[in-house]
């Protein structure tokens, strides 16, 4: 009997020992871990993962956490050699009495073996193998290393793996900063992580915390004072968030990291991702957008669903989404916004906000939302024009344009196609192209566009990095073509960039593995777009657009006239989209405000009121870390004074009117040489005229050769109130129709055709000037005029011959 038992024992020992030796202990430290994201200063700003785990060393784990685990999970951890025989005996007796394996008596080392090598079956054979493997682990690793590996691998509930991720998830702090009560709570979760989670069961979490503290006191691992203080403290945990749905910025980094390394390596291997983000500026951008959109929702005339109302309606679904449950929230139809701030030199993204709440919608409006920018686009027209050699002082007419050429809108007022960023818009006649763009005088900008041409503008936009196509119609000059915020922000960087821009916008500069080996490096390059001279000319326009056109709004938002900033607002037709993009010498920032589905925000919602305040707050915050410097005037430009009325050199009379003389920058070819021909008698040289490539040309809508003409049998009967005064087209003034008498045409035989009811009436009202005011209007007898194409015998219309006074 004894020999048989020894044989069985020897066989079992040989089998389980051989199997335990087959496991590779080098895999113990290798576990799925989160990749950590750092901003440009080295501060952690996020992480991406499949298992939310952040491995730390034993030195970064507080002693209270080790003691709490010992008290809760393995009282004799520092005494046994992998297996607690007293605990095994106690569990064996309990399991025998219950007829099944209920108590495991697993030590920390056994749990590490089970979790590392996926030993999950609840059988005696698995238990024996686990014991053999625990002995082997204890032979090769120190107690400290075993505890470190255990606390980095174990699950603490709510999707949190390892002590570091659990501490940051539940308490918002690194594990090394936890107090003894927080350590006790985490240790208590190990028995039932999800059911005892403080987010799911706060009373249960507090109860198990106090139980672990009691065990620690009984084992003299804490003093009486520590015990009493810890049990009296309330259980405080941070607000629950879905770690997989944090922000648009982190999600963009995740996408770019996967593109660089592949999914498994980026998400599982705990790589270190260095980014271009500025943590402080990112927080400022997120807060500024949320706060100002909430203020907009309080404006008179705003009658849409608000953000807070949306959250009230969908509170239960939102809480489920925070828990990570697979729920679908309704489309967020409240007012949205987007922010993008970039480094002018490299194109690195410093701050990105793709919407109001990433939990509600992962649609990134900064990168994916393609909308019409309105007058925000007009600096591109100016840049293409100046790159072509058109002088910023070139005169363009701010006057009504036939809307057949622009397709949409009216001809006046804030709702008209030419409505500017003001509710009191008027046409102001000829002005310089500089002033037209800076003040958003759209009719004048269209005329500048006609001088430039859509082909030249389209090529320039492609060079600027605008991927979206331009519409092949004249209203494209006014920003009717849909574009994204990132395209426009990148395009604007060419103006402070002396005519060149970054080749692309990006977030990741470098990725390293946990040992510091470089896995990915992302150098930055630049692309030339236009000459430095043309870029600076546009810059002077954008300085005036901010500091003069938007001066009251900019001042109210904390932008001083001496701030080295420039930018332009934009409002799409019918107030559906509002924009502001501007820059310092170091940073360019773009802001968009609108709805996901194009909708009027409210009447009179302009970019200078909705988007500018957000931009101003972000740019003011950027100046601390990214100070702005004056842009240098290129050597190819010289300042020149011109008269704003003519665009020519000022005469003495020009200087007598305050504000009439202004300074522009011109190349030698653009430099005006003629004295003002309005105030000084100069003669303009028209030999250097602009090639107006895109002026609309008259063209017949149909082929007249295929239309059979219809002969005219009688003259047309003009209306009583001829608003066009077509019967006297050469008259300069407006005719008073109140005392108009009618001259009746007669047939060749002298009869009145109107007396015969069977004949068509040929009465022709003719507006005639009075000989003297207040006297009866004179009816002149006119010579009969027979139209060339009238048949013989047809009635003719009689008109009075004009007098010189009528012209």
PDB file of C-alpha atoms in Angstrom, residues 148-394:
ATOM      1  CA  UNK A 148       4.475  43.818  -8.889  1.00  0.00           C
ATOM      2  CA  UNK A 149       3.423  41.442 -11.689  1.00  0.00           C
ATOM      3  CA  UNK A 150       0.256  40.471  -9.816  1.00  0.00           C
ATOM      4  CA  UNK A 151      -0.875  44.053  -9.170  1.00  0.00           C
ATOM      5  CA  UNK A 152      -0.155  45.040 -12.770  1.00  0.00           C
ATOM      6  CA  UNK A 153      -2.159  42.144 -14.187  1.00  0.00           C
ATOM      7  CA  UNK A 154      -5.152  41.700 -11.886  1.00  0.00           C
ATOM      8  CA  UNK A 155      -8.640  43.028 -12.834  1.00  0.00           C
ATOM      9  CA  UNK A 156     -10.249  45.710 -10.635  1.00  0.00           C
ATOM     10  CA  UNK A 157     -13.605  45.969 -12.401  1.00  0.00           C
ATOM     11  CA  UNK A 158     -15.168  48.557 -14.737  1.00  0.00           C
ATOM     12  CA  UNK A 159     -12.664  47.762 -17.488  1.00  0.00           C
ATOM     13  CA  UNK A 160      -9.639  48.663 -15.311  1.00  0.00           C
ATOM     14  CA  UNK A 161      -6.667  46.294 -15.282  1.00  0.00           C
ATOM     15  CA  UNK A 162      -3.790  46.750 -12.880  1.00  0.00           C
ATOM     16  CA  UNK A 163      -3.430  49.017  -9.875  1.00  0.00           C
ATOM     17  CA  UNK A 164      -2.271  52.085 -11.831  1.00  0.00           C
ATOM     18  CA  UNK A 165      -5.225  52.101 -14.241  1.00  0.00           C
ATOM     19  CA  UNK A 166      -7.608  51.400 -11.344  1.00  0.00           C
ATOM     20  CA  UNK A 167      -6.250  54.260  -9.280  1.00  0.00           C
ATOM     21  CA  UNK A 168      -6.454  56.697 -12.181  1.00  0.00           C
ATOM     22  CA  UNK A 169      -9.889  55.417 -13.191  1.00  0.00           C
ATOM     23  CA  UNK A 170     -11.549  55.458  -9.773  1.00  0.00           C
ATOM     24  CA  UNK A 171      -9.628  58.244  -8.009  1.00  0.00           C
ATOM     25  CA  UNK A 172      -8.066  60.286 -10.816  1.00  0.00           C
ATOM     26  CA  UNK A 173      -4.544  59.975  -9.417  1.00  0.00           C
ATOM     27  CA  UNK A 174      -1.444  57.765  -9.821  1.00  0.00           C
ATOM     28  CA  UNK A 175      -1.314  54.661  -7.638  1.00  0.00           C
ATOM     29  CA  UNK A 176       1.615  56.023  -5.620  1.00  0.00           C
ATOM     30  CA  UNK A 177      -0.623  58.857  -4.352  1.00  0.00           C
ATOM     31  CA  UNK A 178      -3.411  56.647  -2.945  1.00  0.00           C
ATOM     32  CA  UNK A 179      -4.199  56.742   0.755  1.00  0.00           C
ATOM     33  CA  UNK A 180      -4.663  53.576   2.821  1.00  0.00           C
ATOM     34  CA  UNK A 181      -8.464  53.677   2.533  1.00  0.00           C
ATOM     35  CA  UNK A 182      -8.302  53.809  -1.253  1.00  0.00           C
ATOM     36  CA  UNK A 183      -5.813  50.930  -1.259  1.00  0.00           C
ATOM     37  CA  UNK A 184      -8.149  48.895   0.941  1.00  0.00           C
ATOM     38  CA  UNK A 185     -11.081  49.526  -1.401  1.00  0.00           C
ATOM     39  CA  UNK A 186      -9.117  48.309  -4.448  1.00  0.00           C
ATOM     40  CA  UNK A 187      -7.986  45.188  -2.584  1.00  0.00           C
ATOM     41  CA  UNK A 188     -11.584  44.506  -1.576  1.00  0.00           C
ATOM     42  CA  UNK A 189     -12.717  44.624  -5.217  1.00  0.00           C
ATOM     43  CA  UNK A 190     -10.578  41.594  -6.128  1.00  0.00           C
ATOM     44  CA  UNK A 191     -13.169  39.085  -4.869  1.00  0.00           C
ATOM     45  CA  UNK A 192     -15.947  40.466  -7.098  1.00  0.00           C
ATOM     46  CA  UNK A 193     -14.654  43.363  -9.237  1.00  0.00           C
ATOM     47  CA  UNK A 194     -17.791  44.359 -11.147  1.00  0.00           C
ATOM     48  CA  UNK A 195     -20.438  43.833  -8.476  1.00  0.00           C
ATOM     49  CA  UNK A 196     -18.440  45.754  -5.862  1.00  0.00           C
ATOM     50  CA  UNK A 197     -17.331  48.592  -8.158  1.00  0.00           C
ATOM     51  CA  UNK A 198     -17.953  51.951  -6.452  1.00  0.00           C
ATOM     52  CA  UNK A 199     -19.701  53.132  -9.621  1.00  0.00           C
ATOM     53  CA  UNK A 200     -22.088  50.170  -9.587  1.00  0.00           C
ATOM     54  CA  UNK A 201     -22.352  49.567  -5.838  1.00  0.00           C
ATOM     55  CA  UNK A 202     -20.973  52.415  -3.702  1.00  0.00           C
ATOM     56  CA  UNK A 203     -22.334  50.957  -0.440  1.00  0.00           C
ATOM     57  CA  UNK A 204     -20.823  47.572  -1.197  1.00  0.00           C
ATOM     58  CA  UNK A 205     -17.482  49.164  -2.084  1.00  0.00           C
ATOM     59  CA  UNK A 206     -17.403  51.083   1.204  1.00  0.00           C
ATOM     60  CA  UNK A 207     -18.348  47.973   3.177  1.00  0.00           C
ATOM     61  CA  UNK A 208     -15.574  45.882   1.659  1.00  0.00           C
ATOM     62  CA  UNK A 209     -13.104  48.738   2.190  1.00  0.00           C
ATOM     63  CA  UNK A 210     -13.894  48.770   5.880  1.00  0.00           C
ATOM     64  CA  UNK A 211     -13.579  44.973   6.040  1.00  0.00           C
ATOM     65  CA  UNK A 212     -10.086  45.073   4.514  1.00  0.00           C
ATOM     66  CA  UNK A 213      -9.080  47.876   6.888  1.00  0.00           C
ATOM     67  CA  UNK A 214     -10.256  45.742   9.785  1.00  0.00           C
ATOM     68  CA  UNK A 215      -8.128  42.818   8.576  1.00  0.00           C
ATOM     69  CA  UNK A 216      -5.139  45.129   8.180  1.00  0.00           C
ATOM     70  CA  UNK A 217      -5.622  46.363  11.761  1.00  0.00           C
ATOM     71  CA  UNK A 218      -5.916  42.796  13.079  1.00  0.00           C
ATOM     72  CA  UNK A 219      -2.650  41.884  11.350  1.00  0.00           C
ATOM     73  CA  UNK A 220      -1.079  45.075  12.774  1.00  0.00           C
ATOM     74  CA  UNK A 221      -0.331  46.349   9.251  1.00  0.00           C
ATOM     75  CA  UNK A 222      -1.812  49.744  10.196  1.00  0.00           C
ATOM     76  CA  UNK A 223      -2.079  51.620  13.453  1.00  0.00           C
ATOM     77  CA  UNK A 224      -5.281  52.285  15.366  1.00  0.00           C
ATOM     78  CA  UNK A 225      -5.242  55.952  14.341  1.00  0.00           C
ATOM     79  CA  UNK A 226      -4.770  55.045  10.668  1.00  0.00           C
ATOM     80  CA  UNK A 227      -7.648  52.587  10.936  1.00  0.00           C
ATOM     81  CA  UNK A 228     -10.022  55.052  12.571  1.00  0.00           C
ATOM     82  CA  UNK A 229      -9.155  57.894  10.209  1.00  0.00           C
ATOM     83  CA  UNK A 230      -9.552  55.708   7.123  1.00  0.00           C
ATOM     84  CA  UNK A 231     -12.905  54.224   8.151  1.00  0.00           C
ATOM     85  CA  UNK A 232     -14.330  57.658   8.949  1.00  0.00           C
ATOM     86  CA  UNK A 233     -13.474  59.107   5.553  1.00  0.00           C
ATOM     87  CA  UNK A 234     -16.271  59.067   2.943  1.00  0.00           C
ATOM     88  CA  UNK A 235     -15.637  56.961  -0.148  1.00  0.00           C
ATOM     89  CA  UNK A 236     -14.826  59.499  -2.876  1.00  0.00           C
ATOM     90  CA  UNK A 237     -14.442  58.424  -6.486  1.00  0.00           C
ATOM     91  CA  UNK A 238     -14.302  60.474  -9.669  1.00  0.00           C
ATOM     92  CA  UNK A 239     -17.181  60.726 -12.134  1.00  0.00           C
ATOM     93  CA  UNK A 240     -17.398  57.710 -14.370  1.00  0.00           C
ATOM     94  CA  UNK A 241     -16.322  58.163 -17.979  1.00  0.00           C
ATOM     95  CA  UNK A 242     -16.092  55.735 -20.833  1.00  0.00           C
ATOM     96  CA  UNK A 243     -12.326  55.335 -21.350  1.00  0.00           C
ATOM     97  CA  UNK A 244     -12.898  54.353 -24.954  1.00  0.00           C
ATOM     98  CA  UNK A 245     -14.890  57.511 -25.688  1.00  0.00           C
ATOM     99  CA  UNK A 246     -12.915  60.343 -24.185  1.00  0.00           C
ATOM    100  CA  UNK A 247     -12.233  63.102 -26.710  1.00  0.00           C
ATOM    101  CA  UNK A 248     -11.802  63.925 -30.368  1.00  0.00           C
ATOM    102  CA  UNK A 249      -8.116  64.662 -29.803  1.00  0.00           C
ATOM    103  CA  UNK A 250      -7.310  61.258 -28.297  1.00  0.00           C
ATOM    104  CA  UNK A 251      -9.369  59.497 -30.943  1.00  0.00           C
ATOM    105  CA  UNK A 252      -7.384  61.207 -33.695  1.00  0.00           C
ATOM    106  CA  UNK A 253      -4.118  60.103 -32.068  1.00  0.00           C
ATOM    107  CA  UNK A 254      -5.488  56.550 -31.878  1.00  0.00           C
ATOM    108  CA  UNK A 255      -6.264  56.563 -35.600  1.00  0.00           C
ATOM    109  CA  UNK A 256      -2.848  57.932 -36.530  1.00  0.00           C
ATOM    110  CA  UNK A 257      -1.019  55.507 -34.195  1.00  0.00           C
ATOM    111  CA  UNK A 258      -2.836  52.542 -35.740  1.00  0.00           C
ATOM    112  CA  UNK A 259      -1.951  53.851 -39.202  1.00  0.00           C
ATOM    113  CA  UNK A 260       1.709  54.092 -38.154  1.00  0.00           C
ATOM    114  CA  UNK A 261       2.131  50.787 -36.259  1.00  0.00           C
ATOM    115  CA  UNK A 262      -0.861  48.595 -37.003  1.00  0.00           C
ATOM    116  CA  UNK A 263      -3.766  47.843 -34.660  1.00  0.00           C
ATOM    117  CA  UNK A 264      -2.280  45.223 -32.326  1.00  0.00           C
ATOM    118  CA  UNK A 265       1.008  46.982 -31.741  1.00  0.00           C
ATOM    119  CA  UNK A 266      -0.566  50.388 -31.203  1.00  0.00           C
ATOM    120  CA  UNK A 267      -3.277  49.139 -28.844  1.00  0.00           C
ATOM    121  CA  UNK A 268      -1.635  46.291 -26.925  1.00  0.00           C
ATOM    122  CA  UNK A 269       2.076  46.840 -26.490  1.00  0.00           C
ATOM    123  CA  UNK A 270       2.165  49.833 -24.174  1.00  0.00           C
ATOM    124  CA  UNK A 271       4.019  52.128 -26.541  1.00  0.00           C
ATOM    125  CA  UNK A 272       4.755  55.762 -25.675  1.00  0.00           C
ATOM    126  CA  UNK A 273       3.208  58.243 -28.112  1.00  0.00           C
ATOM    127  CA  UNK A 274       4.686  61.743 -28.219  1.00  0.00           C
ATOM    128  CA  UNK A 275       2.289  64.278 -29.738  1.00  0.00           C
ATOM    129  CA  UNK A 276       2.158  67.919 -30.745  1.00  0.00           C
ATOM    130  CA  UNK A 277      -0.780  68.720 -28.454  1.00  0.00           C
ATOM    131  CA  UNK A 278      -0.446  71.408 -25.834  1.00  0.00           C
ATOM    132  CA  UNK A 279      -2.364  70.121 -22.798  1.00  0.00           C
ATOM    133  CA  UNK A 280      -3.225  73.572 -21.433  1.00  0.00           C
ATOM    134  CA  UNK A 281      -4.332  74.929 -24.784  1.00  0.00           C
ATOM    135  CA  UNK A 282      -6.440  71.814 -25.379  1.00  0.00           C
ATOM    136  CA  UNK A 283      -8.282  72.314 -22.096  1.00  0.00           C
ATOM    137  CA  UNK A 284      -8.776  76.014 -22.903  1.00  0.00           C
ATOM    138  CA  UNK A 285     -10.217  75.182 -26.319  1.00  0.00           C
ATOM    139  CA  UNK A 286     -12.663  72.616 -24.929  1.00  0.00           C
ATOM    140  CA  UNK A 287     -13.874  74.937 -22.187  1.00  0.00           C
ATOM    141  CA  UNK A 288     -14.118  77.997 -24.423  1.00  0.00           C
ATOM    142  CA  UNK A 289     -16.242  76.169 -26.975  1.00  0.00           C
ATOM    143  CA  UNK A 290     -18.637  74.688 -24.436  1.00  0.00           C
ATOM    144  CA  UNK A 291     -19.039  77.904 -22.465  1.00  0.00           C
ATOM    145  CA  UNK A 292     -19.680  80.183 -25.438  1.00  0.00           C
ATOM    146  CA  UNK A 293     -22.088  77.796 -27.165  1.00  0.00           C
ATOM    147  CA  UNK A 294     -24.079  77.685 -23.944  1.00  0.00           C
ATOM    148  CA  UNK A 295     -24.239  81.504 -24.029  1.00  0.00           C
ATOM    149  CA  UNK A 296     -25.393  81.473 -27.663  1.00  0.00           C
ATOM    150  CA  UNK A 297     -28.259  79.173 -26.699  1.00  0.00           C
ATOM    151  CA  UNK A 298     -29.498  81.924 -24.387  1.00  0.00           C
ATOM    152  CA  UNK A 299     -29.636  84.563 -27.158  1.00  0.00           C
ATOM    153  CA  UNK A 300     -33.022  86.108 -28.060  1.00  0.00           C
ATOM    154  CA  UNK A 301     -34.369  84.457 -31.175  1.00  0.00           C
ATOM    155  CA  UNK A 302     -32.580  81.165 -30.536  1.00  0.00           C
ATOM    156  CA  UNK A 303     -35.282  78.494 -30.668  1.00  0.00           C
ATOM    157  CA  UNK A 304     -33.446  75.197 -31.136  1.00  0.00           C
ATOM    158  CA  UNK A 305     -32.823  72.180 -28.908  1.00  0.00           C
ATOM    159  CA  UNK A 306     -30.183  73.033 -26.316  1.00  0.00           C
ATOM    160  CA  UNK A 307     -27.317  70.858 -25.141  1.00  0.00           C
ATOM    161  CA  UNK A 308     -28.645  70.626 -21.582  1.00  0.00           C
ATOM    162  CA  UNK A 309     -32.124  69.693 -22.783  1.00  0.00           C
ATOM    163  CA  UNK A 310     -30.655  66.934 -24.944  1.00  0.00           C
ATOM    164  CA  UNK A 311     -28.831  65.524 -21.918  1.00  0.00           C
ATOM    165  CA  UNK A 312     -31.984  65.620 -19.808  1.00  0.00           C
ATOM    166  CA  UNK A 313     -33.955  63.728 -22.453  1.00  0.00           C
ATOM    167  CA  UNK A 314     -31.261  61.083 -22.931  1.00  0.00           C
ATOM    168  CA  UNK A 315     -29.933  60.799 -19.376  1.00  0.00           C
ATOM    169  CA  UNK A 316     -30.442  57.035 -19.074  1.00  0.00           C
ATOM    170  CA  UNK A 317     -28.847  56.309 -22.419  1.00  0.00           C
ATOM    171  CA  UNK A 318     -25.922  58.579 -21.609  1.00  0.00           C
ATOM    172  CA  UNK A 319     -25.294  56.795 -18.307  1.00  0.00           C
ATOM    173  CA  UNK A 320     -25.372  53.441 -20.103  1.00  0.00           C
ATOM    174  CA  UNK A 321     -22.872  54.718 -22.650  1.00  0.00           C
ATOM    175  CA  UNK A 322     -20.605  55.874 -19.829  1.00  0.00           C
ATOM    176  CA  UNK A 323     -20.686  52.332 -18.446  1.00  0.00           C
ATOM    177  CA  UNK A 324     -19.528  51.068 -21.810  1.00  0.00           C
ATOM    178  CA  UNK A 325     -22.815  49.424 -22.726  1.00  0.00           C
ATOM    179  CA  UNK A 326     -23.567  49.135 -26.470  1.00  0.00           C
ATOM    180  CA  UNK A 327     -26.266  51.806 -26.714  1.00  0.00           C
ATOM    181  CA  UNK A 328     -27.023  54.280 -29.488  1.00  0.00           C
ATOM    182  CA  UNK A 329     -27.738  57.874 -28.573  1.00  0.00           C
ATOM    183  CA  UNK A 330     -29.995  59.985 -30.817  1.00  0.00           C
ATOM    184  CA  UNK A 331     -28.329  62.395 -33.235  1.00  0.00           C
ATOM    185  CA  UNK A 332     -27.115  65.453 -31.277  1.00  0.00           C
ATOM    186  CA  UNK A 333     -29.222  68.098 -32.999  1.00  0.00           C
ATOM    187  CA  UNK A 334     -28.105  70.876 -30.670  1.00  0.00           C
ATOM    188  CA  UNK A 335     -25.699  73.666 -31.683  1.00  0.00           C
ATOM    189  CA  UNK A 336     -22.241  72.315 -32.473  1.00  0.00           C
ATOM    190  CA  UNK A 337     -18.788  73.784 -32.867  1.00  0.00           C
ATOM    191  CA  UNK A 338     -15.223  72.853 -33.737  1.00  0.00           C
ATOM    192  CA  UNK A 339     -11.765  74.243 -32.952  1.00  0.00           C
ATOM    193  CA  UNK A 340      -8.392  73.587 -34.534  1.00  0.00           C
ATOM    194  CA  UNK A 341      -5.142  75.274 -33.435  1.00  0.00           C
ATOM    195  CA  UNK A 342      -1.887  74.439 -35.216  1.00  0.00           C
ATOM    196  CA  UNK A 343       1.806  75.292 -35.077  1.00  0.00           C
ATOM    197  CA  UNK A 344       2.522  77.566 -38.043  1.00  0.00           C
ATOM    198  CA  UNK A 345       6.022  76.191 -38.513  1.00  0.00           C
ATOM    199  CA  UNK A 346       5.481  72.427 -38.370  1.00  0.00           C
ATOM    200  CA  UNK A 347       1.746  71.893 -38.873  1.00  0.00           C
ATOM    201  CA  UNK A 348       1.542  70.065 -35.547  1.00  0.00           C
ATOM    202  CA  UNK A 349      -1.942  70.234 -34.026  1.00  0.00           C
ATOM    203  CA  UNK A 350      -1.847  72.028 -30.672  1.00  0.00           C
ATOM    204  CA  UNK A 351      -5.550  71.744 -29.836  1.00  0.00           C
ATOM    205  CA  UNK A 352      -8.490  70.020 -31.490  1.00  0.00           C
ATOM    206  CA  UNK A 353     -12.168  69.952 -30.560  1.00  0.00           C
ATOM    207  CA  UNK A 354     -14.354  68.109 -33.036  1.00  0.00           C
ATOM    208  CA  UNK A 355     -17.681  68.787 -31.365  1.00  0.00           C
ATOM    209  CA  UNK A 356     -19.429  69.551 -28.149  1.00  0.00           C
ATOM    210  CA  UNK A 357     -19.483  66.046 -26.644  1.00  0.00           C
ATOM    211  CA  UNK A 358     -17.551  63.023 -27.935  1.00  0.00           C
ATOM    212  CA  UNK A 359     -19.832  60.672 -25.993  1.00  0.00           C
ATOM    213  CA  UNK A 360     -22.840  61.911 -27.984  1.00  0.00           C
ATOM    214  CA  UNK A 361     -21.164  61.791 -31.375  1.00  0.00           C
ATOM    215  CA  UNK A 362     -17.738  60.698 -32.648  1.00  0.00           C
ATOM    216  CA  UNK A 363     -18.211  62.729 -35.849  1.00  0.00           C
ATOM    217  CA  UNK A 364     -15.188  65.040 -35.966  1.00  0.00           C
ATOM    218  CA  UNK A 365     -16.449  68.355 -37.286  1.00  0.00           C
ATOM    219  CA  UNK A 366     -12.964  69.866 -37.397  1.00  0.00           C
ATOM    220  CA  UNK A 367     -11.808  67.298 -39.949  1.00  0.00           C
ATOM    221  CA  UNK A 368     -14.947  65.866 -41.518  1.00  0.00           C
ATOM    222  CA  UNK A 369     -17.511  68.677 -41.539  1.00  0.00           C
ATOM    223  CA  UNK A 370     -17.537  70.177 -45.039  1.00  0.00           C
ATOM    224  CA  UNK A 371     -19.490  73.454 -45.012  1.00  0.00           C
ATOM    225  CA  UNK A 372     -19.500  76.781 -46.924  1.00  0.00           C
ATOM    226  CA  UNK A 373     -17.120  79.267 -45.247  1.00  0.00           C
ATOM    227  CA  UNK A 374     -18.733  82.411 -46.657  1.00  0.00           C
ATOM    228  CA  UNK A 375     -16.573  85.530 -46.532  1.00  0.00           C
ATOM    229  CA  UNK A 376     -13.910  83.650 -44.564  1.00  0.00           C
ATOM    230  CA  UNK A 377     -12.823  82.425 -47.994  1.00  0.00           C
ATOM    231  CA  UNK A 378     -12.351  85.861 -49.569  1.00  0.00           C
ATOM    232  CA  UNK A 379      -8.697  86.249 -48.429  1.00  0.00           C
ATOM    233  CA  UNK A 380      -7.987  83.335 -50.788  1.00  0.00           C
ATOM    234  CA  UNK A 381      -9.373  85.460 -53.625  1.00  0.00           C
ATOM    235  CA  UNK A 382      -7.130  88.336 -52.571  1.00  0.00           C
ATOM    236  CA  UNK A 383      -4.098  86.043 -52.292  1.00  0.00           C
ATOM    237  CA  UNK A 384      -4.650  84.602 -55.776  1.00  0.00           C
ATOM    238  CA  UNK A 385      -5.099  88.137 -57.134  1.00  0.00           C
ATOM    239  CA  UNK A 386      -1.981  89.541 -55.473  1.00  0.00           C
ATOM    240  CA  UNK A 387       0.044  86.513 -56.533  1.00  0.00           C
ATOM    241  CA  UNK A 388      -1.004  87.375 -60.078  1.00  0.00           C
ATOM    242  CA  UNK A 389       0.330  90.912 -59.741  1.00  0.00           C
ATOM    243  CA  UNK A 390      -2.838  92.799 -58.907  1.00  0.00           C
ATOM    244  CA  UNK A 391      -2.069  95.706 -56.573  1.00  0.00           C
ATOM    245  CA  UNK A 392      -3.987  95.755 -53.237  1.00  0.00           C
ATOM    246  CA  UNK A 393      -4.795  99.375 -54.077  1.00  0.00           C
ATOM    247  CA  UNK A 394      -6.535  98.349 -57.310  1.00  0.00           C
TER     248      UNK A 394
END
